[in-house]
Tab-separated table of C-alpha atoms (C1' of nucleotides) in Angstrom:
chain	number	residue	atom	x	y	z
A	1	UNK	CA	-12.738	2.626	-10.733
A	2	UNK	CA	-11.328	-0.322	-8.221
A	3	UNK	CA	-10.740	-2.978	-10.378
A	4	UNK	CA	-9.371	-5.232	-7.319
A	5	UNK	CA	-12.382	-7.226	-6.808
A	6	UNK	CA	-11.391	-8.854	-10.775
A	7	UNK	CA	-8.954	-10.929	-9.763
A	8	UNK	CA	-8.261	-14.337	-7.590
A	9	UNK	CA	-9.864	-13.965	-3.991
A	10	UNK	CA	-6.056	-15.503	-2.308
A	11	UNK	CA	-4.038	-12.681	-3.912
A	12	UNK	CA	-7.265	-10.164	-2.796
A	13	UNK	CA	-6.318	-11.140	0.216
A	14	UNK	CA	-2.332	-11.006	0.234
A	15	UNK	CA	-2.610	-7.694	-1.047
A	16	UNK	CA	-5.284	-6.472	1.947
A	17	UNK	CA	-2.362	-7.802	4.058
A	18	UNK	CA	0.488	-6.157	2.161
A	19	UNK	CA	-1.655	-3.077	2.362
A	20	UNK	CA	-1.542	-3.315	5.564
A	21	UNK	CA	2.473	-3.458	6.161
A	22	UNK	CA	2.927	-1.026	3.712
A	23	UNK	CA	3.661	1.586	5.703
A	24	UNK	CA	6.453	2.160	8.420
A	25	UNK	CA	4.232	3.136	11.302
A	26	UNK	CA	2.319	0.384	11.636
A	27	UNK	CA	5.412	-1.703	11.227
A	28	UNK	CA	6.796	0.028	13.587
A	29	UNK	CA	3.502	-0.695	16.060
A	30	UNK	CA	3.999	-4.419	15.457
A	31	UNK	CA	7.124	-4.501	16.439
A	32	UNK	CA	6.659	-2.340	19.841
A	33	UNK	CA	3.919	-4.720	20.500
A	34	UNK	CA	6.246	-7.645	19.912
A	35	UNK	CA	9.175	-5.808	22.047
A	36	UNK	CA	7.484	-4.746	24.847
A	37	UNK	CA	5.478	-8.302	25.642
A	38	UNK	CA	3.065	-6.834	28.259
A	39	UNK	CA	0.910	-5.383	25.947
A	40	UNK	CA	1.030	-1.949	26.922
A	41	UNK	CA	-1.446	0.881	25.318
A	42	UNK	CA	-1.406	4.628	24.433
A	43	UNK	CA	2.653	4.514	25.619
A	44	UNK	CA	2.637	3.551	21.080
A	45	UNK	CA	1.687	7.147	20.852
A	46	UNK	CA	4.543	8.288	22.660
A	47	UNK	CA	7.039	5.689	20.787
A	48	UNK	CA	6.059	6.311	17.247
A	49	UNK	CA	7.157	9.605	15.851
A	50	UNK	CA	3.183	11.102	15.006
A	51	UNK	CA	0.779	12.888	16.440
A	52	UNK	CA	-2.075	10.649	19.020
A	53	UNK	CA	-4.937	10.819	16.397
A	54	UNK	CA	-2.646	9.942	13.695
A	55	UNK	CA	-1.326	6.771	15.658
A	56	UNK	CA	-5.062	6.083	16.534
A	57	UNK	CA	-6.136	5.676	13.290
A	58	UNK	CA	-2.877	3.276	12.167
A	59	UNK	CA	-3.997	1.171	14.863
A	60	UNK	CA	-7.413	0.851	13.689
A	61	UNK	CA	-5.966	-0.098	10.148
A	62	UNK	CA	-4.469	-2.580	12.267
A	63	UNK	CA	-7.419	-4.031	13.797
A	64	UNK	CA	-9.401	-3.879	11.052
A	65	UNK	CA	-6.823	-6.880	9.255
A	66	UNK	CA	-7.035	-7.982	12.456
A	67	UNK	CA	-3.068	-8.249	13.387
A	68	UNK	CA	-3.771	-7.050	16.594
A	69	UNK	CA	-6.567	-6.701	18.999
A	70	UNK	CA	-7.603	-4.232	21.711
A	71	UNK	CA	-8.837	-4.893	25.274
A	72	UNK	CA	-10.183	-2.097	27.365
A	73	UNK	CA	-8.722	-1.971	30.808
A	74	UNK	CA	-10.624	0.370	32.749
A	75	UNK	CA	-9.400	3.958	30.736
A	76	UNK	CA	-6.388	2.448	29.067
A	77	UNK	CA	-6.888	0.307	26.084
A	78	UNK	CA	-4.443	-2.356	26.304
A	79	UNK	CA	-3.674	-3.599	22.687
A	80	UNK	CA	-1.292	-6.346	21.553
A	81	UNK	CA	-0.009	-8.737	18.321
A	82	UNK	CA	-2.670	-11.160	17.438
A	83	UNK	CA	-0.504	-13.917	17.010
A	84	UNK	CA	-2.974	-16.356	15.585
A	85	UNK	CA	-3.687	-14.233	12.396
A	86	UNK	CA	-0.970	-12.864	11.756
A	87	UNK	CA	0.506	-16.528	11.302
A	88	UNK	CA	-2.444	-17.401	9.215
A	89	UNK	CA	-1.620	-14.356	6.896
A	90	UNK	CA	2.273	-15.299	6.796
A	91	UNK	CA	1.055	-18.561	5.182
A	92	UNK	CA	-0.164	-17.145	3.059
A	93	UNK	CA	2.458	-14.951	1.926
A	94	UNK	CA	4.638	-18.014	2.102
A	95	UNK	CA	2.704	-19.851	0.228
A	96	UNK	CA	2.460	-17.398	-2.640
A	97	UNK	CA	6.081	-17.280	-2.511
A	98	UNK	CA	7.348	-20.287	-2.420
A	99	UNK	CA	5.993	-20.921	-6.413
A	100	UNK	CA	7.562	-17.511	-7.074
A	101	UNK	CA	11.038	-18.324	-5.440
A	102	UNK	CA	11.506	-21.972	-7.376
A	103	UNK	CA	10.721	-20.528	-10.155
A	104	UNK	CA	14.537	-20.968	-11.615
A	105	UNK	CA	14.247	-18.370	-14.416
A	106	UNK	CA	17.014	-17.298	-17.191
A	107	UNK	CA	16.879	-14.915	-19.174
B	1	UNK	CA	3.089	15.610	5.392
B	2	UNK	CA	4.711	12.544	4.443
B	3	UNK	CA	6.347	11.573	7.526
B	4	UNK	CA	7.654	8.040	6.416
B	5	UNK	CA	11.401	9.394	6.377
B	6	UNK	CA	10.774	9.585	10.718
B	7	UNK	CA	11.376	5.754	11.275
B	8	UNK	CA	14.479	3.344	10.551
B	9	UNK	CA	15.646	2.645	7.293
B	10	UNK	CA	14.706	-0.973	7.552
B	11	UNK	CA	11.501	-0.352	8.257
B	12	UNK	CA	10.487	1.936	5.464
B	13	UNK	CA	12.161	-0.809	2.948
B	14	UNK	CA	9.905	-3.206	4.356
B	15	UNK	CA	7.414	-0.766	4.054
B	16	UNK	CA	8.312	-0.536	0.439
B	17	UNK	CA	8.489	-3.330	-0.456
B	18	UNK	CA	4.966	-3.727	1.092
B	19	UNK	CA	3.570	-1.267	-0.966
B	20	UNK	CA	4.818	-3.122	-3.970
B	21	UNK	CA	2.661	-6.000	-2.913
B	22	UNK	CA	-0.012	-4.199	-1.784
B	23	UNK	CA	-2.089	-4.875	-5.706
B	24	UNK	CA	-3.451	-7.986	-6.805
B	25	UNK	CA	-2.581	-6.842	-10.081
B	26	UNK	CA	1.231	-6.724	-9.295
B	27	UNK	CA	0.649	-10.031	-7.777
B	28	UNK	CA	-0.808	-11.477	-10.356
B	29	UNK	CA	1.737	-10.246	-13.004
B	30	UNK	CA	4.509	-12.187	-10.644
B	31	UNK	CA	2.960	-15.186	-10.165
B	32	UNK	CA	2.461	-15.370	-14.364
B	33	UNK	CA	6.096	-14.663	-14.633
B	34	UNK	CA	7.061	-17.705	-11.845
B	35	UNK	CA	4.741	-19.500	-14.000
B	36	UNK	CA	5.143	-18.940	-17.666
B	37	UNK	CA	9.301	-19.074	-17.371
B	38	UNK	CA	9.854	-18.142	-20.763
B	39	UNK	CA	9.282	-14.431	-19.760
B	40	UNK	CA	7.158	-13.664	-22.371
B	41	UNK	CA	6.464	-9.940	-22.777
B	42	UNK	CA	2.895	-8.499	-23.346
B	43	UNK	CA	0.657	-10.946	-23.309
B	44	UNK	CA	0.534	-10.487	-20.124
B	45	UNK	CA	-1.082	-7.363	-20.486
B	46	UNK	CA	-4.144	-10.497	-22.152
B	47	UNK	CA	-3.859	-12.362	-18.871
B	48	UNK	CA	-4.508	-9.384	-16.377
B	49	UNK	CA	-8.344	-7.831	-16.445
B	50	UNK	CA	-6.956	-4.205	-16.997
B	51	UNK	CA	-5.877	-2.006	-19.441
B	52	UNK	CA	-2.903	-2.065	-21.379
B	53	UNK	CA	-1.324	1.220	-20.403
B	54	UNK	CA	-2.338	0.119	-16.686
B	55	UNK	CA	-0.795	-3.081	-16.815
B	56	UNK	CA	2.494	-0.874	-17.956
B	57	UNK	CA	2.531	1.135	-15.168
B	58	UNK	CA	1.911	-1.484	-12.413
B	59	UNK	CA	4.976	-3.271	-14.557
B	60	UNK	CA	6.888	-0.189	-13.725
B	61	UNK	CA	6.125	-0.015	-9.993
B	62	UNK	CA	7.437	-3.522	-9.696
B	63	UNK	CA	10.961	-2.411	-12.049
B	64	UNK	CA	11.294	0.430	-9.651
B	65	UNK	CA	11.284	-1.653	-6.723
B	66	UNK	CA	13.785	-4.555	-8.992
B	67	UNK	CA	11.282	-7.028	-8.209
B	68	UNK	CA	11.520	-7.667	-12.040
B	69	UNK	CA	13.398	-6.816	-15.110
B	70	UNK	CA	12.794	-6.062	-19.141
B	71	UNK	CA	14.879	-6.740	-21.559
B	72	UNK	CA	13.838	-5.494	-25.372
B	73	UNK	CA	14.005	-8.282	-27.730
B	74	UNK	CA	13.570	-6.681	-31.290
B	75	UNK	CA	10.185	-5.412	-31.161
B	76	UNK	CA	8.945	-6.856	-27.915
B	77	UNK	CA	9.829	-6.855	-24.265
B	78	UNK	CA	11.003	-9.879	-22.126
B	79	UNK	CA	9.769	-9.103	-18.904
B	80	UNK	CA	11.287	-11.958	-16.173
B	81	UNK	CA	11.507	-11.968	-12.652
B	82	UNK	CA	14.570	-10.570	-10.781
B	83	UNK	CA	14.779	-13.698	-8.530
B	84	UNK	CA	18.180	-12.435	-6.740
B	85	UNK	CA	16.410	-9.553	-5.429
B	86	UNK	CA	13.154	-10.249	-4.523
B	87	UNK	CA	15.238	-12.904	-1.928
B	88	UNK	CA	16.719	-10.470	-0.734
B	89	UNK	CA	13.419	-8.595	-0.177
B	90	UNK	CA	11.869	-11.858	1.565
B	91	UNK	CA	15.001	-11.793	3.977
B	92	UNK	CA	14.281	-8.985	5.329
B	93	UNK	CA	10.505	-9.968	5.676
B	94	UNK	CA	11.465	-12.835	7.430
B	95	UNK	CA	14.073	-11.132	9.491
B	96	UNK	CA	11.230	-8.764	10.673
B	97	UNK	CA	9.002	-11.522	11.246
B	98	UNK	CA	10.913	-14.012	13.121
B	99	UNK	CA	10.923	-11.255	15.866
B	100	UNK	CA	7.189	-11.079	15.683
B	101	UNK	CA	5.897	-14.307	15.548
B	102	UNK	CA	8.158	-15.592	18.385
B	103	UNK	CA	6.529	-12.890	20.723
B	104	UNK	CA	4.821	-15.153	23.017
B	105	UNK	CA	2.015	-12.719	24.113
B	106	UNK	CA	-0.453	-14.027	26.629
B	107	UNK	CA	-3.751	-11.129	26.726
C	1	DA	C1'	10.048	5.484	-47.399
C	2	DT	C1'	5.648	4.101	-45.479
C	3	DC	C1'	2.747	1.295	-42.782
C	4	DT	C1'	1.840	-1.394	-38.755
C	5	DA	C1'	2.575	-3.269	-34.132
C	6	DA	C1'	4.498	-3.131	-29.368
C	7	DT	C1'	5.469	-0.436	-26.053
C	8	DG	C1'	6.512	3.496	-22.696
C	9	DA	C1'	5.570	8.494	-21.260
C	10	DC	C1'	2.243	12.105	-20.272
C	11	DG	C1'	-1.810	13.956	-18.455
C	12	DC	C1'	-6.112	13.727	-16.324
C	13	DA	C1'	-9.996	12.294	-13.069
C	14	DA	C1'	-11.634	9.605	-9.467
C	15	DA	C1'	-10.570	7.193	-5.378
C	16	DC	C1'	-7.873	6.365	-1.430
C	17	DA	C1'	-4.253	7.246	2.254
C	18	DT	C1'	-1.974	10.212	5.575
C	19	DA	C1'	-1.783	13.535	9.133
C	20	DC	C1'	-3.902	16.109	12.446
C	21	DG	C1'	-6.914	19.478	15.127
C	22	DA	C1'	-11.329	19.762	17.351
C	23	DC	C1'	-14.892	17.372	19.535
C	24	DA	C1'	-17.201	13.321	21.893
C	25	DT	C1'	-17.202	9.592	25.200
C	26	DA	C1'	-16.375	7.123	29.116
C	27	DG	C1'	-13.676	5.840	33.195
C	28	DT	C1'	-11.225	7.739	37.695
C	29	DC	C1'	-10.525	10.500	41.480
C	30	DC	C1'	-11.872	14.086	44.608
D	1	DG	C1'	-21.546	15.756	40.643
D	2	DG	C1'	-17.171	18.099	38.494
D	3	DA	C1'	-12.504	17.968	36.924
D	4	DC	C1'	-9.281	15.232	34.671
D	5	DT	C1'	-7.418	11.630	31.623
D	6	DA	C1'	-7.176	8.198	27.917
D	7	DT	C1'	-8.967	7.270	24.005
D	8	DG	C1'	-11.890	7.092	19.732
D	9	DT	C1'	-14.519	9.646	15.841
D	10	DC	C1'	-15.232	13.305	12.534
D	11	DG	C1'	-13.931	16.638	9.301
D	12	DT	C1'	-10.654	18.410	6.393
D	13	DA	C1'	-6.416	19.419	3.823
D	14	DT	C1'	-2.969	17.601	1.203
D	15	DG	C1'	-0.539	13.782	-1.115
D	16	DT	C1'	-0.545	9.310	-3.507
D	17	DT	C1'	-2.511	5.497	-6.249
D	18	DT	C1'	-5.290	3.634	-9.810
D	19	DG	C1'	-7.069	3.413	-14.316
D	20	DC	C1'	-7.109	4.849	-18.809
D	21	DG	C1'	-7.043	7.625	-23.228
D	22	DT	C1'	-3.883	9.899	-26.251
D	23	DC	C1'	0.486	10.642	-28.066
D	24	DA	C1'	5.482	9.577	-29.144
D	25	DT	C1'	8.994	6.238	-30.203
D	26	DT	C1'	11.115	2.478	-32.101
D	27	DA	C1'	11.449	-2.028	-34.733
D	28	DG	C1'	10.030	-4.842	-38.236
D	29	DA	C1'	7.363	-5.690	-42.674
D	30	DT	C1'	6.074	-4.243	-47.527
DNA sequence: ATCTAATGACGCAAACATACGACATAGTCC
DNA sequence: GGACTATGTCGTATGTTTGCGTCATTAGAT
């Protein structure tokens, strides 16, 4: 039934990313990761208001798109932004954007 | 179960406005309205590999969110961008981001 | 008034996302 | 080794999205 795979490969790809910010816990996760800079683990459980597994699984979403990676430190897991792609993504996005915002329509 | 309504208000607009995105279908029916200015109605239901009553309802997902608007015109619809909002949607995108990509995280 | 065309609303089925408890794994500490 | 801790994986229930056929509505044409 996924029709997705019919259209343009770049918007594909915007929309895997759009996907991925679509929902406010793992925008929420980004932004802990950006606020507290040392790249601190399972303490995103404890900040973001769901249960451990739930969290667990938003961060996997996460790595999957690859916005952030994951480094095992002994027991923890220390993740944190991966700043690389998600710059590559917001060009992306600003690319697709910048046709839509010149577009000086009236009507 | 939907626990969406736990985090900030800025967050879940994001989020919303995420979810708007999150179709290449959707993105595709913007970036033919940026591009074909006179907001021509239906035919872009011809341009986008899906059905006509699917094309409708990812039309209104994007009227929900303001991201365009319809005007009837007789018999047809003139659907056109709503370029006013959707900056105002990319403000708070970059807002968000700024904060994010100017983490300088070393891991 | 009747026919036709453009469109949205409704309803359904399949697929996917969200949330979480229970279990598995693997590192630490004694 | 055994207990404990941090974390991921699996299964499952419920909710949401996607895609589309059918029907209703409204405007224009004959």
């Amino acid at each position: 039934m996924n029709k997705s795979e019919h259209f343009e490969e770049s918007l594909q790809e915007l929309a895997r990313f759009s996907r991925c910010l679509a929902h406010p816990a793992r925008l929420a996760i980004l932004k802990f990761l950006a606020e507290s800079r040392t790249c601190i683990s399972g303490d995103i459980s404890d900040y973001i208001p769901l249960g451990r597994t739930t969290v667990s699984q938003h961060l996997k979403e996460l790595r999957k798109l690859g916005l952030i990676k994951g480094e095992i430190d002994g027991l923890k897991i220390n993740y944190c932004l991966n700043c690389d792609e998600i710059r590559e993504y917001l060009r992306l996005f600003e690319k697709y954007f910048d046709d839509i915002k010149n577009a000086e329509i009236t009507c």
